Every structure is written in C-alpha cells, then in structure tokens.
GROMACS .gro file of C-alpha atoms in nm:
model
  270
    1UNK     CA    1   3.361  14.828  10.260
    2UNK     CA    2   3.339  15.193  10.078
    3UNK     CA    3   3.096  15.348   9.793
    4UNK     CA    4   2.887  15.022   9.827
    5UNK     CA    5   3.226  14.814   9.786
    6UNK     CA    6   3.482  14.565   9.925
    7UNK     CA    7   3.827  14.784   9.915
    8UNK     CA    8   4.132  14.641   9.930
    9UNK     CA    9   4.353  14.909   9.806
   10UNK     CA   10   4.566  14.940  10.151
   11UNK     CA   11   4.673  14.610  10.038
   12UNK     CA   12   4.844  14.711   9.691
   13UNK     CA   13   4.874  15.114   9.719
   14UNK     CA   14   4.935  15.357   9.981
   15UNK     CA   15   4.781  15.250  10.347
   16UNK     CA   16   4.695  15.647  10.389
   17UNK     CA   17   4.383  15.542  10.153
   18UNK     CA   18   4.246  15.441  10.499
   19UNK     CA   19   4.263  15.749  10.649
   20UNK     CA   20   4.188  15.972  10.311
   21UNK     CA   21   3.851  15.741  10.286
   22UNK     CA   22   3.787  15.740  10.679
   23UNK     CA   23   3.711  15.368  10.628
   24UNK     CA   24   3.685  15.313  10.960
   25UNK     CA   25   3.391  15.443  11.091
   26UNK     CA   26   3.540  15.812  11.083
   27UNK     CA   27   3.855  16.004  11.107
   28UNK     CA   28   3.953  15.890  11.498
   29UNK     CA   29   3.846  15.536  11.402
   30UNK     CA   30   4.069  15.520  11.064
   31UNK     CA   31   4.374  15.734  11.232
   32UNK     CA   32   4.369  15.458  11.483
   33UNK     CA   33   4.335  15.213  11.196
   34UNK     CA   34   4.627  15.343  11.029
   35UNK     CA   35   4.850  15.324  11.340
   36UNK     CA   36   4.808  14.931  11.341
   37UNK     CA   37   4.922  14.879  11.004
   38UNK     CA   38   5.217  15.050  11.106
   39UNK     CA   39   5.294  14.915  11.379
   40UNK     CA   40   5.222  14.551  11.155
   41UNK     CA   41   5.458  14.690  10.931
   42UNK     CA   42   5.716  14.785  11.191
   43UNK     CA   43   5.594  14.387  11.334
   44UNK     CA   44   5.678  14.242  10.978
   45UNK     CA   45   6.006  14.401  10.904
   46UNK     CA   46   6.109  14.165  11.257
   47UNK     CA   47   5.898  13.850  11.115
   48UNK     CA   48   6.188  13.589  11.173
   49UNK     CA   49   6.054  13.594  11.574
   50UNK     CA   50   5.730  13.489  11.421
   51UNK     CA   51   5.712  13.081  11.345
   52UNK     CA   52   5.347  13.073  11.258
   53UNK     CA   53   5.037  13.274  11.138
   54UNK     CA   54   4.695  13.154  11.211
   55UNK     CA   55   4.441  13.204  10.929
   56UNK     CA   56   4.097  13.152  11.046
   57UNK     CA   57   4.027  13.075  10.720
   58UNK     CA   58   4.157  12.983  10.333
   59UNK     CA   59   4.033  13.330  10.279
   60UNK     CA   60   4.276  13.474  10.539
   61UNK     CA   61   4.520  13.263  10.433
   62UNK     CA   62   4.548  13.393  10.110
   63UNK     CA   63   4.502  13.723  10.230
   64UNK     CA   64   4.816  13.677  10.430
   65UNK     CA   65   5.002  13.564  10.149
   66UNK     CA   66   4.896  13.873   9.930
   67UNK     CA   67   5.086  14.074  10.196
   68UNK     CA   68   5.417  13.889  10.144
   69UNK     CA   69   5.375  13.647  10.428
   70UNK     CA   70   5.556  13.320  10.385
   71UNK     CA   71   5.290  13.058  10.279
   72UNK     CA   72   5.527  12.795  10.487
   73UNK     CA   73   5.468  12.991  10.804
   74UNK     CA   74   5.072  13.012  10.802
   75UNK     CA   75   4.821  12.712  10.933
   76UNK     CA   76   4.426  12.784  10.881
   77UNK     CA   77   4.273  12.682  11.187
   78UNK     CA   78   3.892  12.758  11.238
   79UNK     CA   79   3.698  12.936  11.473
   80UNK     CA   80   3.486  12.743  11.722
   81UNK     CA   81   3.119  12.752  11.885
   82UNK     CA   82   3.099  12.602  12.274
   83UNK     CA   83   2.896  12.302  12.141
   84UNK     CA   84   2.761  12.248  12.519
   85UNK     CA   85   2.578  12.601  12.472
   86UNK     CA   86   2.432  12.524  12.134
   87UNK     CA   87   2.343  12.200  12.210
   88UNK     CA   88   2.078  12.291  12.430
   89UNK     CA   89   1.913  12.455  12.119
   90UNK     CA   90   1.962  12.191  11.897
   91UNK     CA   91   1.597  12.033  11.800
   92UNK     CA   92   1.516  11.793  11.441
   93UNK     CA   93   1.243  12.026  11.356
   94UNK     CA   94   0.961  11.886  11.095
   95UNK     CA   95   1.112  12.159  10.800
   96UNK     CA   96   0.748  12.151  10.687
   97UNK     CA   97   0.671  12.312  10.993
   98UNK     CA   98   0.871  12.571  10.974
   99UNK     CA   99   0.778  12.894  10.857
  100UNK     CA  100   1.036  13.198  10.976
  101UNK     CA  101   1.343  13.261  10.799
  102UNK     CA  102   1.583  13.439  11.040
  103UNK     CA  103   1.897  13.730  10.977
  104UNK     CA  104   2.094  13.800  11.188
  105UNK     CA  105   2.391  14.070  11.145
  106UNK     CA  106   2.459  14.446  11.231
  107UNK     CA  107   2.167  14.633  11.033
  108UNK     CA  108   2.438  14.745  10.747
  109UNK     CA  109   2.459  14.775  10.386
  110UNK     CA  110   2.801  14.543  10.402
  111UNK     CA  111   2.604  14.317  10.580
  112UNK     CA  112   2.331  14.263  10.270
  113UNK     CA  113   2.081  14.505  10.464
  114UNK     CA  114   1.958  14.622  10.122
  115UNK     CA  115   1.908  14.209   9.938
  116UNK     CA  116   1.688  14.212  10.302
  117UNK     CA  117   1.506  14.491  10.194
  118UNK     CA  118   1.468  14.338   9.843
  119UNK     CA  119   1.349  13.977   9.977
  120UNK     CA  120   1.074  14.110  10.204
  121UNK     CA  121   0.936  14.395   9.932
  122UNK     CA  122   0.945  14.079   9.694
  123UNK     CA  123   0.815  13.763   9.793
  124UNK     CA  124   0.573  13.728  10.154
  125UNK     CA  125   0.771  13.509  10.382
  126UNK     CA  126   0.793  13.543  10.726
  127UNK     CA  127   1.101  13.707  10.804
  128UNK     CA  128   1.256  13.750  11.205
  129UNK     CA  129   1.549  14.022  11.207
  130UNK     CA  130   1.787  14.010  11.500
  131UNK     CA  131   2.043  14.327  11.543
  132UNK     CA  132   2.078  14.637  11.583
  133UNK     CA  133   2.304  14.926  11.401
  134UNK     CA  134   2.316  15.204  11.141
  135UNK     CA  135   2.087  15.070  10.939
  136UNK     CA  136   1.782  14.938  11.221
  137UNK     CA  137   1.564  15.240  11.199
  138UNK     CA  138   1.574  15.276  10.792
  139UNK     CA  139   1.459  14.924  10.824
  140UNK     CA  140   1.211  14.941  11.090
  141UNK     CA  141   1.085  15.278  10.873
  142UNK     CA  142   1.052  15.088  10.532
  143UNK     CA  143   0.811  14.812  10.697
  144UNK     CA  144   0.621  15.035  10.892
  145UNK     CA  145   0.585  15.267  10.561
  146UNK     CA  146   0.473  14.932  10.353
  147UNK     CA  147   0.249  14.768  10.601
  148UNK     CA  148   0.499  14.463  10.602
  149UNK     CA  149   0.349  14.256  10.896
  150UNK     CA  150   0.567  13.928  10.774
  151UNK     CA  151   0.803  14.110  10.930
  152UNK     CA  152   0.957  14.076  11.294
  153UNK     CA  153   1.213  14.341  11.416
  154UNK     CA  154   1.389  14.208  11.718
  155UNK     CA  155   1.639  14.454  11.806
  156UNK     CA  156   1.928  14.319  11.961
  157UNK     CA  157   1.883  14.039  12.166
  158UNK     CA  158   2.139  13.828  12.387
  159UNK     CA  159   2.273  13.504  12.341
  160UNK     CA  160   1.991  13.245  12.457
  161UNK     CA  161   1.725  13.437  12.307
  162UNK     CA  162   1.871  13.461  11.949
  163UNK     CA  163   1.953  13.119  11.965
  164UNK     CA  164   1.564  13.002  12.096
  165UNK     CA  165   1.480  13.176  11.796
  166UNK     CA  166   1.721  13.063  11.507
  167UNK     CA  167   1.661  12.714  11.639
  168UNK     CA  168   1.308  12.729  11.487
  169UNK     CA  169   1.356  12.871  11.204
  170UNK     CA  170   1.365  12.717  10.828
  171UNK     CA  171   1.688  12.891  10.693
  172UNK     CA  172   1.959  13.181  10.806
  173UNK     CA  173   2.027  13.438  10.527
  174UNK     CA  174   2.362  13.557  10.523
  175UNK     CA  175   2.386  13.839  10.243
  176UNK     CA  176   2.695  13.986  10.364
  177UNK     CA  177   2.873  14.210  10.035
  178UNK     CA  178   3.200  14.288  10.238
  179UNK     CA  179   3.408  14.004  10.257
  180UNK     CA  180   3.421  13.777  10.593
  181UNK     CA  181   3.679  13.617  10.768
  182UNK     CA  182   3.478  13.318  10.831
  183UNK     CA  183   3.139  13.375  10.965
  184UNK     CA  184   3.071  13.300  11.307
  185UNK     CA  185   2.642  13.324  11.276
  186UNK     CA  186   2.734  13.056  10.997
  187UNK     CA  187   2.914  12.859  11.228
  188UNK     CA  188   2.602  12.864  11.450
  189UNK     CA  189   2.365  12.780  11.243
  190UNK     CA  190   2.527  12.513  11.097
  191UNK     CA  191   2.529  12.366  11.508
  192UNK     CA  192   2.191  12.397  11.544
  193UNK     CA  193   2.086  12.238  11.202
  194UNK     CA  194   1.991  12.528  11.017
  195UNK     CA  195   2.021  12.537  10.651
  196UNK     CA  196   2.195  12.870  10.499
  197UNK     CA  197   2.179  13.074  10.232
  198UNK     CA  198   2.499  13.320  10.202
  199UNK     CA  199   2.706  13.546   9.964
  200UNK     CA  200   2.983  13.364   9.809
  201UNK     CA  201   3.281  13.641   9.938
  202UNK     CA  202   3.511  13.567  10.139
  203UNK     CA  203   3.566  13.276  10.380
  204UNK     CA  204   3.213  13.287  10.461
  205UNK     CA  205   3.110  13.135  10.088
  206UNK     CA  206   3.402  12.888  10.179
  207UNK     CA  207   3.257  12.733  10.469
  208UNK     CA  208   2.922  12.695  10.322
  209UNK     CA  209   3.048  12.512  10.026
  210UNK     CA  210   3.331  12.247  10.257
  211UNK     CA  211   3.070  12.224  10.483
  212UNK     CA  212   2.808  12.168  10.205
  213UNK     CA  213   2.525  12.291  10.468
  214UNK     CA  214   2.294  12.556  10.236
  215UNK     CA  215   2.356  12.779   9.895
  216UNK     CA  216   2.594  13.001   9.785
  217UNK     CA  217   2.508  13.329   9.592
  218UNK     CA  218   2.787  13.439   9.358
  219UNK     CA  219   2.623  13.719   9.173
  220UNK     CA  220   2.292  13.993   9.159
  221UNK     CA  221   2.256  13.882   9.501
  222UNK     CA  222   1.898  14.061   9.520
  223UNK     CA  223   1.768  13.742   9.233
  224UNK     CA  224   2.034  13.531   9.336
  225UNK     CA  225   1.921  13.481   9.730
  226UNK     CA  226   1.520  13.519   9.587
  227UNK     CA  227   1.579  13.193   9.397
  228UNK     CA  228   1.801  13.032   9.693
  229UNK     CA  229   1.518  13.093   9.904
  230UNK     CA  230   1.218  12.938   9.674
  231UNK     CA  231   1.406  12.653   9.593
  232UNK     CA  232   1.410  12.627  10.006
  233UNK     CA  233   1.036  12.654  10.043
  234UNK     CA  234   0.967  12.430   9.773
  235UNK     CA  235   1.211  12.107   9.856
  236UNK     CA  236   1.190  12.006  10.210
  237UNK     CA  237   1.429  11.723  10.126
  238UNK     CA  238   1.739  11.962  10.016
  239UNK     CA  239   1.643  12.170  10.362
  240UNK     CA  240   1.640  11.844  10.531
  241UNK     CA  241   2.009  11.749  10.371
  242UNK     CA  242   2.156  12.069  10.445
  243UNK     CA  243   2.073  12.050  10.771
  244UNK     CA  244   2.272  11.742  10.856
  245UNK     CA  245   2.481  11.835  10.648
  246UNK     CA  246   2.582  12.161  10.886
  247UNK     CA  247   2.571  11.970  11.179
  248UNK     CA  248   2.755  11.685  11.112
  249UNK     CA  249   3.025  11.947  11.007
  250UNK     CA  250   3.012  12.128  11.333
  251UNK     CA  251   3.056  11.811  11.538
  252UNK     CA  252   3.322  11.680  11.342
  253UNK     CA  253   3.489  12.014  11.308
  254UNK     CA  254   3.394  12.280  11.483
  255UNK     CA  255   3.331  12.253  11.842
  256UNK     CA  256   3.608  12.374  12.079
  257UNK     CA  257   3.753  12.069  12.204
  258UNK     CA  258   3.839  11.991  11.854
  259UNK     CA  259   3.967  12.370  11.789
  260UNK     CA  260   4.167  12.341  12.117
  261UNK     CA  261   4.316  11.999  11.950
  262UNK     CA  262   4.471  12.202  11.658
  263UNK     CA  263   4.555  12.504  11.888
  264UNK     CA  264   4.796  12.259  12.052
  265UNK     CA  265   4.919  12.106  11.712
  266UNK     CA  266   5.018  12.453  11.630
  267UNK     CA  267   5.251  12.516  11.907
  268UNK     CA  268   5.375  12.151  11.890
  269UNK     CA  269   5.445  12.206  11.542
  270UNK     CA  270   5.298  11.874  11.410
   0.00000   0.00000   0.00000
C-alpha cells in the first residue's frame, strides 16, 4: 500500500521499487523486505524440492501464479478460528436489538481508516473502534474536535474482550483498500454470527461473497459502505440471513479440525 494505493510493481518490474519506496514501514523494514525476495528468488530457482504451495486463498493463489509458480503445484487451503474459543461468544441476538456497529483493524489508511472517518461524520450510528496504530490519535482527535459521542474508542484490547464486544454488535465493517490475504476478523465474525460489510479486494471480498455472510463494496467505498450500512439498519431479515449465513460457513468450513483435515490431505497428496 503506497500514495493511497495497492502496489504491486515488485511483481512485474524491478523488486528494488521496495526499497526506493521504503514500502515497508521504512528503510530497515524494506532492506529487510528486499532480502526475502531474494532469498525467494534464490528459493525458486531450486523449486523442483518444492511439491506444493499453500494459498490461503484464490487470491493468493493467483498471486502465486502471477509469479510463475506452477498452477499444478498450489492447493488453497483456508485459515482457521479455534471454534471452542468463539463458541463461547456465540449468542442469536434479537438484530433489532442491536445498535453498535463494530471495526476492528490497525488504525490505518490501508485499513479503510478514512471510509471510518466518512461513516461517522455522515450518518449517527453508534460506532465501537477496537485497535490501535498510526492512525488512533488522528482518530481519537477528529471525534473529540466534532463532539462525536456515537463514538467508542477502545484502544487495543485482548482477545476475550474484543470478542464480548463484536458478539453484540449488529455488523463488522471491513473497509480495508490494500488487498488481503483472506481476512482473519472476517473469519471471526462470520463464527460468531455477525453480518459484514467489506471492500471487495483481495481474498477478503472472496470470502464474503462464497461464504455469502454480508456485502461487498466494489467501488467509492466512502457511498458504497454508507448504503451497505442503511440497507443493514433498515432490513433486519437480510441481517438475520447473513448471519447464518456466516456461521453455517464457519462450521462447515472453517474451524480447525476441519483445516487440520486438509492440512493432512496436503501432505497425503489426495
């Protein structure tokens, strides 16, 4: 993510665009950076002694084969949530009851920090923010500054107490503009019966759609996720079908006993 952008020229031009950008987080960070795609280089050149790639994702998977990986050799194989810790979250909430609409992410611009920004100055919802990062105190600044008391800064927070608080909420907003490998919060959300709303990039968009647990915003995210969300507060039923939706995909899909199941399949080579 660079200039407000997802970049992928490292995977067409010259990987030194890493290190002439600093994408990483600074110089150290993208010097570091460029050392691993070297040494994945170096890794590739010796690819017979690899028999399979994991994708944790479509998205992956056809990142993979942008790179010159043999399509043969790759098998997409999800991440997983421990359903026995989620499960003790997991409540059938009244959705007319429900009020909140939760975020959670590293306070970021490539994390949608300013479609936040845009939602709460536009429409008075009741928003809780959970996470910390570059972005936390221009945040926590721009409420204070407008008097936005709809508004609920968390901070970071650890496991349990995110998830007491996502578990009551009406829907998870996932803005991200860099694109994700798959989307983890997603993933969690979609356990505890949480409808989504999320940017279409990526694998993220992917698993919202298979999964067909919330909406998927493809373009002007800032209108785009406004009209996601008031077609939310005004159809309890579509909240209500999302949500089972999500769930029934986690338990059928998800969960690590049935990730560990395809782990095995790998290496068996079924």
């Amino acid at each position: 993510f660079r200039e407000g952008h997802y970049c992928n020229k490292c995977q067409s031009k010259s990987i030194f665009n890493a290190l002439k950008h600093q994408c990483n987080r600074g110089f150290l960070n993208s010097m570091m950076f460029l050392i691993s795609l070297r040494l994945l280089k170096f890794i590739y050149t010796n690819i017979n002694y690899v028999t399979k790639f994991i994708a944790v994702s479509s998205f992956i998977q056809e990142e993979y084969i942008k790179y010159g990986i043999d399509p043969k050799r790759i098998v997409v194989k999800n991440n997983a949530v421990n359903k026995n810790l989620i499960m003790g979250f997991y409540k059938k909430y009244n959705f007319e009851d429900r009020k909140s609409i939760v975020y959670v992410a590293r306070m970021s611009e490539a994390k949608g920090l300013g479609v936040i920004k845009f939602l709460i100055q536009n429409t008075t919802y009741n928003y809780e923010i959970i996470g910390d990062g570059p972005g936390y105190i221009e945040l926590s600044s721009f409420c204070i500054r407008n008097n936005y008391k709809n508004v609920i800064l968390h901070g970071h927070l650890n496991s349990n107490e995110t998830l007491t608080i996502v578990s009551k909420a009406l829907c998870s907003l996932i803005p991200s503009i860099c694109s994700e490998a798959f989307g983890l919060v997603a993933v969690e959300c979609m356990a505890l019966g949480i409808p989504i709303i999320a940017s279409n990039v990526g694998g993220l968009g992917k698993l919202i759609q298979q999964s067909q647990s919330g909406l998927t915003v493809n373009e002007d995210y800032n209108n785009g996720f406004l009209s996601a969300l008031n077609a939310f507060f005004s159809n309890p039923t579509l909240l209500e079908e999302f949500s089972i939706n999500g769930h029934n995909y986690f338990r059928t899909n998800l969960t690590e006993e049935i990730n560990y199941l395809e782990l095995i399949k790998v290496y068996n080579n079924e």
